[in-house]
XYZ file of C-alpha atoms in Angstrom:
246
model
C -11.646 84.608 -10.500
C -14.247 81.859 -10.494
C -14.081 78.421 -12.011
C -16.731 75.588 -12.386
C -15.974 72.130 -11.418
C -19.071 70.017 -12.111
C -22.697 69.819 -13.227
C -25.462 67.319 -12.399
C -28.473 66.360 -14.331
C -30.573 68.830 -12.347
C -28.573 71.876 -13.549
C -26.744 72.121 -10.191
C -23.186 73.609 -10.660
C -20.343 73.411 -8.269
C -17.085 75.576 -8.419
C -14.731 77.706 -6.641
C -13.830 81.452 -6.416
C -10.459 82.662 -5.305
C -10.242 84.841 -2.209
C -8.059 87.874 -1.973
C -6.995 90.514 0.531
C -5.984 93.583 -1.451
C -3.404 92.228 -3.954
C -2.659 89.066 -1.984
C -4.523 85.744 -2.691
C -5.924 84.092 0.283
C -7.095 80.789 -0.907
C -10.335 79.593 -2.476
C -14.042 79.184 -1.611
C -15.929 76.295 -2.827
C -19.645 76.918 -3.839
C -22.882 75.195 -5.108
C -25.359 77.002 -7.345
C -29.052 75.966 -8.029
C -31.699 77.693 -9.896
C -33.964 77.930 -6.877
C -31.339 78.398 -4.134
C -28.657 80.436 -5.915
C -25.085 80.210 -4.767
C -24.413 78.516 -1.481
C -20.903 78.511 0.038
C -19.396 75.167 0.971
C -16.516 74.053 3.227
C -15.168 74.716 6.650
C -14.244 78.232 7.841
C -13.545 77.877 11.552
C -10.099 78.466 13.067
C -8.763 75.097 12.355
C -9.216 75.780 8.686
C -7.683 79.364 8.624
C -4.229 80.049 8.440
C -2.535 82.838 10.470
C -2.755 85.383 7.570
C -6.439 84.722 7.068
C -6.175 82.297 4.049
C -8.967 79.606 3.651
C -9.212 77.019 0.934
C -12.104 74.696 0.213
C -12.379 72.790 -3.041
C -15.326 70.696 -4.445
C -14.627 67.312 -6.005
C -17.992 65.936 -7.354
C -21.817 66.374 -7.230
C -24.452 63.616 -7.663
C -27.985 63.980 -8.961
C -29.452 64.166 -5.424
C -27.526 67.480 -4.923
C -24.801 66.193 -2.609
C -21.351 67.541 -3.073
C -18.095 66.095 -1.692
C -14.897 68.140 -1.251
C -12.068 69.027 1.102
C -10.966 72.047 3.255
C -7.205 72.728 3.950
C -6.378 72.418 7.729
C -3.934 74.909 9.255
C -4.061 74.405 12.991
C -0.803 72.454 13.363
C 1.423 74.525 11.166
C 1.388 71.947 8.446
C -1.379 71.832 5.810
C -3.879 68.950 6.192
C -7.134 68.237 4.684
C -10.631 67.645 6.014
C -12.953 65.761 3.633
C -16.634 66.535 3.875
C -20.161 65.975 2.126
C -22.494 68.806 1.849
C -26.327 68.495 1.144
C -27.923 70.859 -1.451
C -28.490 73.427 1.321
C -24.704 73.530 2.131
C -25.028 71.472 5.480
C -21.495 69.649 6.119
C -20.822 66.325 7.354
C -17.059 65.514 8.060
C -15.688 62.500 6.460
C -12.452 60.546 7.034
C -10.768 59.251 10.097
C -9.668 61.482 13.068
C -8.359 58.939 15.590
C -4.830 58.798 16.995
C -3.499 56.469 14.140
C -4.748 59.157 11.632
C -3.325 62.032 13.485
C 0.431 63.073 13.282
C 2.310 63.939 16.506
C 1.756 67.777 15.729
C -1.969 67.291 15.094
C -2.083 67.058 11.303
C -4.898 65.034 9.761
C -5.460 64.397 6.072
C -8.568 62.869 4.359
C -9.570 62.942 0.793
C -12.921 62.254 -0.792
C -12.505 60.569 -4.172
C -16.095 59.805 -5.698
C -19.728 59.944 -4.730
C -22.326 57.776 -6.495
C -26.018 58.518 -7.040
C -27.262 56.796 -3.749
C -24.820 59.002 -1.894
C -22.094 56.669 -0.852
C -18.695 58.320 -0.677
C -15.329 56.617 -1.027
C -11.869 58.047 0.060
C -8.548 57.796 1.836
C -7.192 59.016 5.224
C -3.432 59.236 5.721
C -2.141 56.929 8.555
C 0.676 58.468 10.778
C 1.443 55.487 12.927
C 3.898 54.280 10.108
C 5.400 55.958 7.030
C 3.590 55.604 3.654
C 0.411 54.379 5.209
C -3.140 55.072 4.110
C -6.623 53.812 5.192
C -9.333 53.217 2.397
C -13.000 54.062 3.494
C -16.587 54.447 2.526
C -19.174 56.662 3.974
C -22.978 56.357 3.814
C -25.675 58.510 5.584
C -27.248 56.552 8.450
C -24.293 54.121 8.808
C -21.404 56.422 8.807
C -17.563 55.490 8.103
C -16.507 52.158 7.340
C -12.941 50.947 6.660
C -12.529 48.869 3.461
C -9.592 46.964 1.908
C -7.311 44.125 2.986
C -5.763 44.403 6.400
C -4.655 40.841 7.328
C -1.041 39.964 8.078
C -0.053 39.615 4.519
C -1.091 43.242 3.974
C 0.580 44.690 7.026
C 4.175 45.431 7.587
C 4.805 43.646 10.975
C 7.709 46.020 12.031
C 5.815 49.167 11.936
C 2.060 47.938 11.364
C 2.065 50.042 8.017
C -0.866 49.303 5.921
C -1.793 51.056 2.585
C -5.204 50.771 0.940
C -6.276 52.649 -2.202
C -9.743 52.896 -3.762
C -9.872 52.698 -7.612
C -13.526 52.172 -8.736
C -17.087 52.639 -7.411
C -20.373 51.646 -9.095
C -24.078 52.560 -8.573
C -24.588 49.060 -6.907
C -22.323 50.418 -3.908
C -19.507 48.029 -4.953
C -16.040 49.341 -4.664
C -12.546 48.141 -5.959
C -9.090 48.948 -5.005
C -5.687 47.703 -4.131
C -3.859 46.964 -0.920
C -0.071 46.960 -0.527
C 1.560 43.455 0.308
C 4.548 43.313 2.587
C 7.437 40.922 3.359
C 9.955 41.325 6.316
C 12.036 43.927 4.315
C 9.114 46.101 3.230
C 6.613 46.505 0.386
C 6.275 43.428 -1.799
C 3.624 44.036 -4.377
C -0.172 44.662 -4.059
C -3.462 42.732 -4.129
C -6.676 43.703 -5.882
C -9.921 43.624 -3.874
C -13.609 44.184 -4.184
C -16.021 45.176 -1.480
C -19.703 44.546 -1.506
C -22.485 45.089 1.215
C -23.053 41.291 1.443
C -19.509 40.009 1.259
C -17.250 42.627 2.670
C -13.787 42.762 1.218
C -12.795 39.949 -1.222
C -9.429 39.522 -2.747
C -9.227 39.488 -6.487
C -6.701 38.432 -9.010
C -4.323 35.531 -9.838
C -1.898 34.356 -6.900
C -0.362 31.004 -8.330
C 3.071 30.296 -8.976
C 3.142 31.932 -12.455
C 1.908 35.179 -10.878
C 4.494 35.090 -7.977
C 8.172 35.967 -8.359
C 11.074 34.420 -6.490
C 10.733 36.821 -3.582
C 7.043 36.151 -3.196
C 5.950 39.322 -4.894
C 2.406 39.514 -6.447
C 0.668 42.337 -8.165
C -2.940 42.434 -9.243
C -4.766 45.662 -10.295
C -8.498 46.192 -11.090
C -9.209 48.032 -14.293
C -12.931 48.360 -14.606
C -16.142 47.292 -13.197
C -19.850 47.292 -14.401
C -23.123 47.841 -12.571
C -23.695 44.092 -12.238
C -20.311 43.768 -10.207
C -18.407 42.202 -13.028
C -14.821 43.361 -12.949
C -11.711 42.981 -15.081
C -8.084 43.462 -14.120
C -4.543 42.324 -14.543
C -2.141 40.102 -12.665
C 1.559 40.390 -13.431
C 3.213 37.195 -14.599
C 6.768 36.502 -13.727
C 9.313 34.667 -16.082
C 10.734 31.395 -14.807
C 8.105 31.262 -12.007
C 6.229 28.200 -13.061
């Protein structure tokens, strides 16, 4: 069984094929096909990405017109299933993406990173799970030559002080390498809404949305969400209005 997952303007196709051992399914293999190079296998196949029964799973997510493919491979070395994010060039050479430091590694060694999108210049955006606190996630971008960069809001308003929890999520990316997303807000008792933000090369992460009294409830909750962004960096979104708040 093989399934296609994407096609670029050069006619490059990405997809996956199921793996089997006799009658038993053993995961899936990601691949890329071009007219001049044929089918190239993608993803990690080392011991960390192979289960005790020989199962391996790699899945492609997207391909751009330069032939770069993003995807992920399941991780098995800790007993739990994690994910390794990667980007592959048109020849199949892999670069690992996502964070792998102590904050992004569970006590038993699990790591979980997902690539979300790649634009035509090759900029990749994604997320890595944070294990230093529950329900935490780091938003990031990667570019060839400059590597990984954390994005999103990480100040005290967007950090739960008791556990240092932070949660950032990428929502949009354009061809000008601008990124939009949300970051959770916290009060002393826990999550208290979320803020919209935009990241640019020149300005870094900037907060977006309305934060006046009409858009803040009695407990201090604020919610802003980005909805769309054009190639000029103009963006639209929504901020929740609260009754009896001004």
